[in-house]
């Protein structure tokens, strides 16, 4: 019988499992330690320029109203995470945007986001100036901005989590078709981009950030042997398992980590990946048996058994692929589970991959 506490735990886990991967990543980067370490690794070669204690949360909504020739239009832009850090009396805004898929207009999106951040601060300064009436010339009055006013720098970073290499543009000029003669006249905007899959050279200091990036890279590379070698004796907090699952788009890993988190435990990634692989194999085997029985009743036992075996092989290959198990390991598994020759197993992997 399920107690009231257990019912609440089930409901809590169910609610958490509905959380989108993007939300999981936003929450991870809102931690000042994680945020500072990422920016220090990407921009300062690991030097501790940004200090977690100096960062404060800033408004992520930089939506603005654009006015031109009597026409006004509101354009919405919301960044994923924005932090503000102070340098004496000045400050710098640091913005982060999570990207799971390649976006072929990303430099333009970043340029607009940065421009809106500047526009937001300009509007705030202009409103204060108008209220105080502290203008020294007609030009300042028309601008709403005094000659001595200054905006603060905005530095934005796009973190790309995709498994495939980024083949999109890195700058505005990459998106333009520019005649050679006028190319020097066109202003450019280069976005800051880091790819998880090729982040091995980054110098992280925070163990959580390093673990998340390293484990995700190894899963993408399907280097299961390396994962066993490095992490076989490492238990990590379940919430980091959730983040790794969000990056690698493994809902089963997210669910598995959340179950352990609910019990207050830690997760061993090697064991977790192997358990999930075995669960997938068993699911494929059971499904194959069920399909075999159903087909056997309808079209004869022999044909039903064969269809069931094929379904089991197909489910096994696809499940292992989803958990980034190497093709060699899948071939060995098929040979053991379904008594296939190596050649037969290789052909089925090619067919159902």
mmCIF file of C-alpha atoms in Angstrom:
data_model
loop_
_atom_site.group_PDB
_atom_site.id
_atom_site.type_symbol
_atom_site.label_atom_id
_atom_site.label_comp_id
_atom_site.label_asym_id
_atom_site.label_seq_id
_atom_site.Cartn_x
_atom_site.Cartn_y
_atom_site.Cartn_z
ATOM 1 C CA UNK A 1 0.000 0.000 0.000
ATOM 2 C CA UNK A 2 1.375 3.411 -0.961
ATOM 3 C CA UNK A 3 1.707 5.801 1.975
ATOM 4 C CA UNK A 4 0.899 9.503 1.723
ATOM 5 C CA UNK A 5 4.612 10.308 1.787
ATOM 6 C CA UNK A 6 5.307 7.841 -1.009
ATOM 7 C CA UNK A 7 2.441 9.310 -3.017
ATOM 8 C CA UNK A 8 3.990 12.759 -2.652
ATOM 9 C CA UNK A 9 7.384 11.382 -3.707
ATOM 10 C CA UNK A 10 5.860 9.794 -6.794
ATOM 11 C CA UNK A 11 4.078 13.027 -7.671
ATOM 12 C CA UNK A 12 7.255 15.068 -7.097
ATOM 13 C CA UNK A 13 9.258 12.753 -9.347
ATOM 14 C CA UNK A 14 6.539 12.819 -11.994
ATOM 15 C CA UNK A 15 6.555 16.608 -11.991
ATOM 16 C CA UNK A 16 10.338 16.710 -12.232
ATOM 17 C CA UNK A 17 10.326 14.267 -15.116
ATOM 18 C CA UNK A 18 8.211 16.716 -17.072
ATOM 19 C CA UNK A 19 10.931 19.342 -16.843
ATOM 20 C CA UNK A 20 12.382 20.231 -20.224
ATOM 21 C CA UNK A 21 16.134 19.690 -20.713
ATOM 22 C CA UNK A 22 16.523 23.425 -21.382
ATOM 23 C CA UNK A 23 15.136 24.184 -17.911
ATOM 24 C CA UNK A 24 17.547 21.706 -16.323
ATOM 25 C CA UNK A 25 20.495 23.435 -18.024
ATOM 26 C CA UNK A 26 19.287 26.915 -17.086
ATOM 27 C CA UNK A 27 19.125 25.897 -13.437
ATOM 28 C CA UNK A 28 22.618 24.395 -13.619
ATOM 29 C CA UNK A 29 24.144 27.583 -15.036
ATOM 30 C CA UNK A 30 22.309 29.831 -12.579
ATOM 31 C CA UNK A 31 24.698 28.538 -9.934
ATOM 32 C CA UNK A 32 27.363 31.267 -9.698
ATOM 33 C CA UNK A 33 30.177 28.714 -9.302
ATOM 34 C CA UNK A 34 29.203 26.928 -12.513
ATOM 35 C CA UNK A 35 28.587 30.162 -14.431
ATOM 36 C CA UNK A 36 31.890 31.772 -13.409
ATOM 37 C CA UNK A 37 33.912 28.636 -14.162
ATOM 38 C CA UNK A 38 32.429 28.320 -17.656
ATOM 39 C CA UNK A 39 33.206 31.920 -18.604
ATOM 40 C CA UNK A 40 36.686 31.776 -17.047
ATOM 41 C CA UNK A 41 37.487 28.626 -19.022
ATOM 42 C CA UNK A 42 36.162 29.947 -22.335
ATOM 43 C CA UNK A 43 37.436 33.538 -22.210
ATOM 44 C CA UNK A 44 40.363 33.581 -19.773
ATOM 45 C CA UNK A 45 42.018 30.164 -20.235
ATOM 46 C CA UNK A 46 40.937 29.108 -16.760
ATOM 47 C CA UNK A 47 42.227 32.191 -14.960
ATOM 48 C CA UNK A 48 39.849 33.079 -12.139
ATOM 49 C CA UNK A 49 38.837 36.498 -13.452
ATOM 50 C CA UNK A 50 35.139 36.110 -12.669
ATOM 51 C CA UNK A 51 34.492 35.386 -8.989
ATOM 52 C CA UNK A 52 31.257 33.567 -8.030
ATOM 53 C CA UNK A 53 30.741 35.877 -5.046
ATOM 54 C CA UNK A 54 30.844 38.924 -7.348
ATOM 55 C CA UNK A 55 28.048 37.706 -9.618
ATOM 56 C CA UNK A 56 24.440 38.753 -9.165
ATOM 57 C CA UNK A 57 21.347 37.680 -11.078
ATOM 58 C CA UNK A 58 20.199 40.102 -13.792
ATOM 59 C CA UNK A 59 16.975 40.372 -15.758
ATOM 60 C CA UNK A 60 16.892 37.919 -18.669
ATOM 61 C CA UNK A 61 14.103 39.773 -20.487
ATOM 62 C CA UNK A 62 15.689 42.264 -22.886
ATOM 63 C CA UNK A 63 12.582 42.767 -25.030
ATOM 64 C CA UNK A 64 12.414 46.210 -26.569
ATOM 65 C CA UNK A 65 10.199 48.547 -28.557
ATOM 66 C CA UNK A 66 11.639 49.511 -31.934
ATOM 67 C CA UNK A 67 10.567 52.871 -33.356
ATOM 68 C CA UNK A 68 11.171 53.967 -36.926
ATOM 69 C CA UNK A 69 9.446 56.636 -39.051
ATOM 70 C CA UNK A 70 6.428 56.803 -36.786
ATOM 71 C CA UNK A 71 6.072 53.020 -36.592
ATOM 72 C CA UNK A 72 6.608 51.174 -33.319
ATOM 73 C CA UNK A 73 6.876 47.451 -32.763
ATOM 74 C CA UNK A 74 7.625 45.411 -29.663
ATOM 75 C CA UNK A 75 10.190 42.653 -30.180
ATOM 76 C CA UNK A 76 10.585 39.986 -27.506
ATOM 77 C CA UNK A 77 13.953 38.538 -26.575
ATOM 78 C CA UNK A 78 14.587 36.500 -23.423
ATOM 79 C CA UNK A 79 18.064 35.173 -22.647
ATOM 80 C CA UNK A 80 18.614 31.934 -20.742
ATOM 81 C CA UNK A 81 20.886 33.204 -17.951
ATOM 82 C CA UNK A 82 22.263 36.699 -17.319
ATOM 83 C CA UNK A 83 24.692 37.682 -14.558
ATOM 84 C CA UNK A 84 26.073 41.057 -13.578
ATOM 85 C CA UNK A 85 29.495 41.571 -12.056
ATOM 86 C CA UNK A 86 30.805 44.817 -10.573
ATOM 87 C CA UNK A 87 34.174 46.444 -11.210
ATOM 88 C CA UNK A 88 34.330 49.318 -8.762
ATOM 89 C CA UNK A 89 31.429 51.599 -9.707
ATOM 90 C CA UNK A 90 31.033 49.959 -13.130
ATOM 91 C CA UNK A 91 29.617 46.585 -14.119
ATOM 92 C CA UNK A 92 29.609 44.084 -16.972
ATOM 93 C CA UNK A 93 26.682 41.950 -18.130
ATOM 94 C CA UNK A 94 27.410 38.313 -18.957
ATOM 95 C CA UNK A 95 24.750 36.470 -20.942
ATOM 96 C CA UNK A 96 24.470 32.743 -21.665
ATOM 97 C CA UNK A 97 22.271 30.990 -24.215
ATOM 98 C CA UNK A 98 21.790 27.213 -24.385
ATOM 99 C CA UNK A 99 21.550 25.685 -27.865
ATOM 100 C CA UNK A 100 20.736 22.017 -28.470
ATOM 101 C CA UNK A 101 20.488 22.220 -32.269
ATOM 102 C CA UNK A 102 22.459 24.020 -34.976
ATOM 103 C CA UNK A 103 20.848 27.352 -35.830
ATOM 104 C CA UNK A 104 21.980 28.883 -39.098
ATOM 105 C CA UNK A 105 21.087 32.411 -38.007
ATOM 106 C CA UNK A 106 22.653 32.246 -34.544
ATOM 107 C CA UNK A 107 25.103 35.166 -35.016
ATOM 108 C CA UNK A 108 22.144 37.377 -35.966
ATOM 109 C CA UNK A 109 20.192 36.187 -32.919
ATOM 110 C CA UNK A 110 23.135 36.978 -30.654
ATOM 111 C CA UNK A 111 23.679 40.368 -32.255
ATOM 112 C CA UNK A 112 20.011 41.246 -31.692
ATOM 113 C CA UNK A 113 20.179 40.007 -28.096
ATOM 114 C CA UNK A 114 23.249 42.117 -27.332
ATOM 115 C CA UNK A 115 21.730 45.143 -29.083
ATOM 116 C CA UNK A 116 18.540 44.781 -27.034
ATOM 117 C CA UNK A 117 20.586 44.600 -23.832
ATOM 118 C CA UNK A 118 22.241 47.888 -24.751
ATOM 119 C CA UNK A 119 18.888 49.348 -25.770
ATOM 120 C CA UNK A 120 17.388 48.362 -22.422
ATOM 121 C CA UNK A 121 20.103 50.185 -20.498
ATOM 122 C CA UNK A 122 19.836 53.177 -22.817
ATOM 123 C CA UNK A 123 16.070 53.398 -22.184
ATOM 124 C CA UNK A 124 16.664 53.242 -18.418
ATOM 125 C CA UNK A 125 19.261 56.019 -18.553
ATOM 126 C CA UNK A 126 17.087 58.152 -20.841
ATOM 127 C CA UNK A 127 14.119 57.777 -18.467
ATOM 128 C CA UNK A 128 16.213 58.959 -15.505
ATOM 129 C CA UNK A 129 17.613 61.881 -17.497
ATOM 130 C CA UNK A 130 14.133 62.910 -18.604
ATOM 131 C CA UNK A 131 12.811 62.726 -15.053
ATOM 132 C CA UNK A 132 15.696 64.802 -13.676
ATOM 133 C CA UNK A 133 15.743 67.204 -16.633
ATOM 134 C CA UNK A 134 19.503 67.291 -16.298
ATOM 135 C CA UNK A 135 20.417 68.158 -19.890
ATOM 136 C CA UNK A 136 23.159 70.599 -20.883
ATOM 137 C CA UNK A 137 22.251 71.024 -24.545
ATOM 138 C CA UNK A 138 19.453 70.544 -27.052
ATOM 139 C CA UNK A 139 21.379 67.617 -28.525
ATOM 140 C CA UNK A 140 21.407 65.852 -25.160
ATOM 141 C CA UNK A 141 17.678 66.533 -24.779
ATOM 142 C CA UNK A 142 16.878 65.061 -28.203
ATOM 143 C CA UNK A 143 19.110 62.047 -27.512
ATOM 144 C CA UNK A 144 17.836 61.477 -24.004
ATOM 145 C CA UNK A 145 21.475 60.622 -23.429
ATOM 146 C CA UNK A 146 24.083 62.994 -22.065
ATOM 147 C CA UNK A 147 27.527 63.420 -23.575
ATOM 148 C CA UNK A 148 29.072 61.894 -20.460
ATOM 149 C CA UNK A 149 26.668 58.928 -20.208
ATOM 150 C CA UNK A 150 28.091 55.497 -20.908
ATOM 151 C CA UNK A 151 26.606 52.040 -21.432
ATOM 152 C CA UNK A 152 28.140 48.943 -19.908
ATOM 153 C CA UNK A 153 29.688 46.020 -21.832
ATOM 154 C CA UNK A 154 27.584 42.983 -22.677
ATOM 155 C CA UNK A 155 29.454 39.698 -23.225
ATOM 156 C CA UNK A 156 27.345 36.790 -24.425
ATOM 157 C CA UNK A 157 28.186 33.131 -24.897
ATOM 158 C CA UNK A 158 26.355 30.386 -26.779
ATOM 159 C CA UNK A 159 26.828 26.845 -25.424
ATOM 160 C CA UNK A 160 26.087 24.277 -28.129
ATOM 161 C CA UNK A 161 25.280 20.832 -26.748
ATOM 162 C CA UNK A 162 24.668 18.939 -30.005
ATOM 163 C CA UNK A 163 26.415 15.697 -30.874
ATOM 164 C CA UNK A 164 27.265 16.730 -34.440
ATOM 165 C CA UNK A 165 29.898 19.391 -35.118
ATOM 166 C CA UNK A 166 28.665 22.968 -35.527
ATOM 167 C CA UNK A 167 28.614 23.695 -39.257
ATOM 168 C CA UNK A 168 26.688 26.959 -39.006
ATOM 169 C CA UNK A 169 27.990 30.540 -39.214
ATOM 170 C CA UNK A 170 30.206 32.008 -36.516
ATOM 171 C CA UNK A 171 29.758 35.654 -37.470
ATOM 172 C CA UNK A 172 27.370 37.973 -39.264
ATOM 173 C CA UNK A 173 29.647 38.104 -42.313
ATOM 174 C CA UNK A 174 29.379 34.320 -42.577
ATOM 175 C CA UNK A 175 25.671 34.873 -43.255
ATOM 176 C CA UNK A 176 26.128 37.541 -45.905
ATOM 177 C CA UNK A 177 26.811 37.440 -49.624
ATOM 178 C CA UNK A 178 29.273 40.332 -49.927
ATOM 179 C CA UNK A 179 30.933 41.619 -53.121
ATOM 180 C CA UNK A 180 34.687 41.681 -52.622
ATOM 181 C CA UNK A 181 34.988 45.437 -53.192
ATOM 182 C CA UNK A 182 32.640 46.373 -50.346
ATOM 183 C CA UNK A 183 33.606 43.626 -47.892
ATOM 184 C CA UNK A 184 35.906 45.929 -45.856
ATOM 185 C CA UNK A 185 33.013 48.393 -45.462
ATOM 186 C CA UNK A 186 30.611 45.903 -43.876
ATOM 187 C CA UNK A 187 30.585 45.822 -40.087
ATOM 188 C CA UNK A 188 30.852 42.340 -38.638
ATOM 189 C CA UNK A 189 29.549 40.726 -35.465
ATOM 190 C CA UNK A 190 31.268 37.592 -34.206
ATOM 191 C CA UNK A 191 29.453 35.492 -31.641
ATOM 192 C CA UNK A 192 31.162 33.553 -28.856
ATOM 193 C CA UNK A 193 30.446 29.840 -29.235
ATOM 194 C CA UNK A 194 31.615 26.809 -27.255
ATOM 195 C CA UNK A 195 30.847 23.249 -28.354
ATOM 196 C CA UNK A 196 30.561 20.598 -25.655
ATOM 197 C CA UNK A 197 31.674 17.873 -28.084
ATOM 198 C CA UNK A 198 35.028 19.619 -28.713
ATOM 199 C CA UNK A 199 35.656 21.284 -25.353
ATOM 200 C CA UNK A 200 38.545 19.075 -24.252
ATOM 201 C CA UNK A 201 41.050 21.944 -24.255
ATOM 202 C CA UNK A 202 39.061 24.093 -21.819
ATOM 203 C CA UNK A 203 40.572 24.479 -18.340
ATOM 204 C CA UNK A 204 37.751 24.038 -15.827
ATOM 205 C CA UNK A 205 38.310 24.469 -12.105
ATOM 206 C CA UNK A 206 34.873 23.515 -10.824
ATOM 207 C CA UNK A 207 34.592 19.702 -10.562
ATOM 208 C CA UNK A 208 30.869 19.716 -11.420
ATOM 209 C CA UNK A 209 31.381 21.618 -14.675
ATOM 210 C CA UNK A 210 34.400 19.513 -15.596
ATOM 211 C CA UNK A 211 32.474 16.283 -14.907
ATOM 212 C CA UNK A 212 29.455 17.385 -16.971
ATOM 213 C CA UNK A 213 31.546 18.392 -19.996
ATOM 214 C CA UNK A 214 33.911 15.405 -19.822
ATOM 215 C CA UNK A 215 31.203 12.765 -19.391
ATOM 216 C CA UNK A 216 29.070 14.281 -22.164
ATOM 217 C CA UNK A 217 32.048 14.301 -24.552
ATOM 218 C CA UNK A 218 32.806 10.647 -23.805
ATOM 219 C CA UNK A 219 29.184 9.628 -24.333
ATOM 220 C CA UNK A 220 29.122 11.477 -27.675
ATOM 221 C CA UNK A 221 32.375 9.759 -28.652
ATOM 222 C CA UNK A 222 30.865 6.418 -27.572
ATOM 223 C CA UNK A 223 34.050 5.843 -25.612
ATOM 224 C CA UNK A 224 32.483 3.486 -23.102
ATOM 225 C CA UNK A 225 35.853 1.938 -22.248
ATOM 226 C CA UNK A 226 37.185 5.370 -21.235
ATOM 227 C CA UNK A 227 34.114 6.028 -19.100
ATOM 228 C CA UNK A 228 34.754 2.740 -17.282
ATOM 229 C CA UNK A 229 38.453 3.526 -16.895
ATOM 230 C CA UNK A 230 37.971 7.042 -15.503
ATOM 231 C CA UNK A 231 34.654 6.882 -13.657
ATOM 232 C CA UNK A 232 34.150 3.273 -12.554
ATOM 233 C CA UNK A 233 34.917 4.183 -8.929
ATOM 234 C CA UNK A 234 33.278 7.617 -9.009
ATOM 235 C CA UNK A 235 29.819 8.225 -7.597
ATOM 236 C CA UNK A 236 28.422 11.624 -8.517
ATOM 237 C CA UNK A 237 25.431 13.586 -7.201
ATOM 238 C CA UNK A 238 22.242 12.514 -8.941
ATOM 239 C CA UNK A 239 21.518 16.089 -10.045
ATOM 240 C CA UNK A 240 24.682 16.013 -12.201
ATOM 241 C CA UNK A 241 23.379 12.835 -13.804
ATOM 242 C CA UNK A 242 20.224 14.773 -14.656
ATOM 243 C CA UNK A 243 22.307 17.515 -16.329
ATOM 244 C CA UNK A 244 24.347 14.978 -18.324
ATOM 245 C CA UNK A 245 21.093 13.331 -19.401
ATOM 246 C CA UNK A 246 19.742 16.713 -20.518
ATOM 247 C CA UNK A 247 22.858 17.483 -22.571
ATOM 248 C CA UNK A 248 22.976 14.064 -24.257
ATOM 249 C CA UNK A 249 19.172 14.036 -24.690
ATOM 250 C CA UNK A 250 18.735 10.803 -22.739
ATOM 251 C CA UNK A 251 15.362 10.900 -20.996
ATOM 252 C CA UNK A 252 16.015 7.472 -19.482
ATOM 253 C CA UNK A 253 19.217 8.726 -17.860
ATOM 254 C CA UNK A 254 17.303 11.739 -16.511
ATOM 255 C CA UNK A 255 14.589 9.470 -15.073
ATOM 256 C CA UNK A 256 17.168 7.093 -13.599
ATOM 257 C CA UNK A 257 19.057 9.943 -11.911
ATOM 258 C CA UNK A 258 15.840 11.469 -10.566
ATOM 259 C CA UNK A 259 14.853 8.159 -8.986
ATOM 260 C CA UNK A 260 18.197 8.020 -7.165
ATOM 261 C CA UNK A 261 17.931 11.696 -6.190
ATOM 262 C CA UNK A 262 14.521 10.979 -4.667
ATOM 263 C CA UNK A 263 16.151 8.389 -2.438
ATOM 264 C CA UNK A 264 18.961 10.772 -1.537
ATOM 265 C CA UNK A 265 21.580 8.644 -3.254
ATOM 266 C CA UNK A 266 24.386 9.206 -5.725
ATOM 267 C CA UNK A 267 24.802 7.775 -9.193
ATOM 268 C CA UNK A 268 27.636 5.750 -10.670
ATOM 269 C CA UNK A 269 27.580 6.672 -14.345
ATOM 270 C CA UNK A 270 29.236 3.430 -15.483
ATOM 271 C CA UNK A 271 26.676 1.340 -13.623
ATOM 272 C CA UNK A 272 23.830 3.602 -14.731
ATOM 273 C CA UNK A 273 24.720 3.363 -18.416
ATOM 274 C CA UNK A 274 25.178 -0.407 -18.165
ATOM 275 C CA UNK A 275 21.876 -0.855 -16.294
ATOM 276 C CA UNK A 276 20.036 1.210 -18.859
ATOM 277 C CA UNK A 277 21.643 -0.770 -21.659
ATOM 278 C CA UNK A 278 20.611 -4.053 -20.032
ATOM 279 C CA UNK A 279 17.084 -2.747 -19.472
ATOM 280 C CA UNK A 280 16.921 -1.878 -23.165
ATOM 281 C CA UNK A 281 18.167 -5.338 -24.111
ATOM 282 C CA UNK A 282 15.584 -6.991 -21.861
ATOM 283 C CA UNK A 283 12.819 -4.747 -23.220
ATOM 284 C CA UNK A 284 13.822 -5.746 -26.733
ATOM 285 C CA UNK A 285 13.875 -9.431 -25.795
ATOM 286 C CA UNK A 286 10.458 -9.275 -24.086
ATOM 287 C CA UNK A 287 8.963 -7.336 -26.949
ATOM 288 C CA UNK A 288 10.393 -9.865 -29.366
ATOM 289 C CA UNK A 289 8.790 -12.699 -27.409
ATOM 290 C CA UNK A 290 5.430 -10.941 -27.275
ATOM 291 C CA UNK A 291 5.539 -10.188 -30.974
ATOM 292 C CA UNK A 292 6.582 -13.749 -31.629
ATOM 293 C CA UNK A 293 3.625 -15.140 -29.697
ATOM 294 C CA UNK A 294 1.164 -12.805 -31.393
ATOM 295 C CA UNK A 295 2.524 -13.518 -34.834
ATOM 296 C CA UNK A 296 2.634 -17.222 -34.010
ATOM 297 C CA UNK A 297 -1.080 -17.270 -33.304
ATOM 298 C CA UNK A 298 -1.878 -15.463 -36.522
ATOM 299 C CA UNK A 299 0.602 -16.773 -39.047
ATOM 300 C CA UNK A 300 2.176 -19.825 -37.534
ATOM 301 C CA UNK A 301 4.618 -20.363 -34.725
ATOM 302 C CA UNK A 302 7.762 -20.510 -36.819
ATOM 303 C CA UNK A 303 7.120 -17.228 -38.613
ATOM 304 C CA UNK A 304 6.009 -15.647 -35.348
ATOM 305 C CA UNK A 305 9.189 -16.654 -33.577
ATOM 306 C CA UNK A 306 11.303 -15.236 -36.376
ATOM 307 C CA UNK A 307 9.406 -11.940 -36.397
ATOM 308 C CA UNK A 308 9.774 -11.763 -32.631
ATOM 309 C CA UNK A 309 13.513 -12.338 -32.845
ATOM 310 C CA UNK A 310 13.866 -9.641 -35.503
ATOM 311 C CA UNK A 311 11.897 -7.206 -33.383
ATOM 312 C CA UNK A 312 14.068 -8.035 -30.408
ATOM 313 C CA UNK A 313 17.230 -7.448 -32.466
ATOM 314 C CA UNK A 314 15.867 -4.182 -33.838
ATOM 315 C CA UNK A 315 14.832 -2.905 -30.373
ATOM 316 C CA UNK A 316 18.217 -3.903 -28.922
ATOM 317 C CA UNK A 317 20.190 -2.053 -31.613
ATOM 318 C CA UNK A 318 18.101 1.105 -31.344
ATOM 319 C CA UNK A 319 18.128 1.148 -27.541
ATOM 320 C CA UNK A 320 21.904 0.676 -27.397
ATOM 321 C CA UNK A 321 22.359 3.391 -30.039
ATOM 322 C CA UNK A 322 20.233 5.827 -27.993
ATOM 323 C CA UNK A 323 22.577 5.261 -25.047
ATOM 324 C CA UNK A 324 25.649 5.762 -27.206
ATOM 325 C CA UNK A 325 26.915 2.187 -26.888
ATOM 326 C CA UNK A 326 29.612 1.497 -29.482
ATOM 327 C CA UNK A 327 28.788 -0.575 -32.554
ATOM 328 C CA UNK A 328 31.404 -3.165 -31.524
ATOM 329 C CA UNK A 329 29.720 -3.646 -28.129
ATOM 330 C CA UNK A 330 26.302 -3.956 -29.790
ATOM 331 C CA UNK A 331 27.651 -6.616 -32.184
ATOM 332 C CA UNK A 332 29.009 -8.640 -29.251
ATOM 333 C CA UNK A 333 25.720 -8.265 -27.396
ATOM 334 C CA UNK A 334 23.673 -9.494 -30.387
ATOM 335 C CA UNK A 335 25.983 -12.477 -30.823
ATOM 336 C CA UNK A 336 25.498 -13.463 -27.166
ATOM 337 C CA UNK A 337 21.795 -12.695 -26.797
ATOM 338 C CA UNK A 338 20.521 -14.075 -30.115
ATOM 339 C CA UNK A 339 23.188 -16.687 -30.960
ATOM 340 C CA UNK A 340 24.255 -14.906 -34.142
ATOM 341 C CA UNK A 341 27.501 -15.104 -36.056
ATOM 342 C CA UNK A 342 29.659 -11.989 -36.112
ATOM 343 C CA UNK A 343 28.787 -11.380 -39.762
ATOM 344 C CA UNK A 344 25.049 -11.651 -39.055
ATOM 345 C CA UNK A 345 25.331 -9.329 -36.038
ATOM 346 C CA UNK A 346 27.291 -6.724 -38.047
ATOM 347 C CA UNK A 347 24.676 -6.805 -40.809
ATOM 348 C CA UNK A 348 21.812 -6.280 -38.360
ATOM 349 C CA UNK A 349 23.611 -3.345 -36.730
ATOM 350 C CA UNK A 350 24.063 -1.748 -40.168
ATOM 351 C CA UNK A 351 20.413 -2.438 -41.023
ATOM 352 C CA UNK A 352 18.830 -1.049 -37.860
ATOM 353 C CA UNK A 353 21.348 1.664 -36.835
#
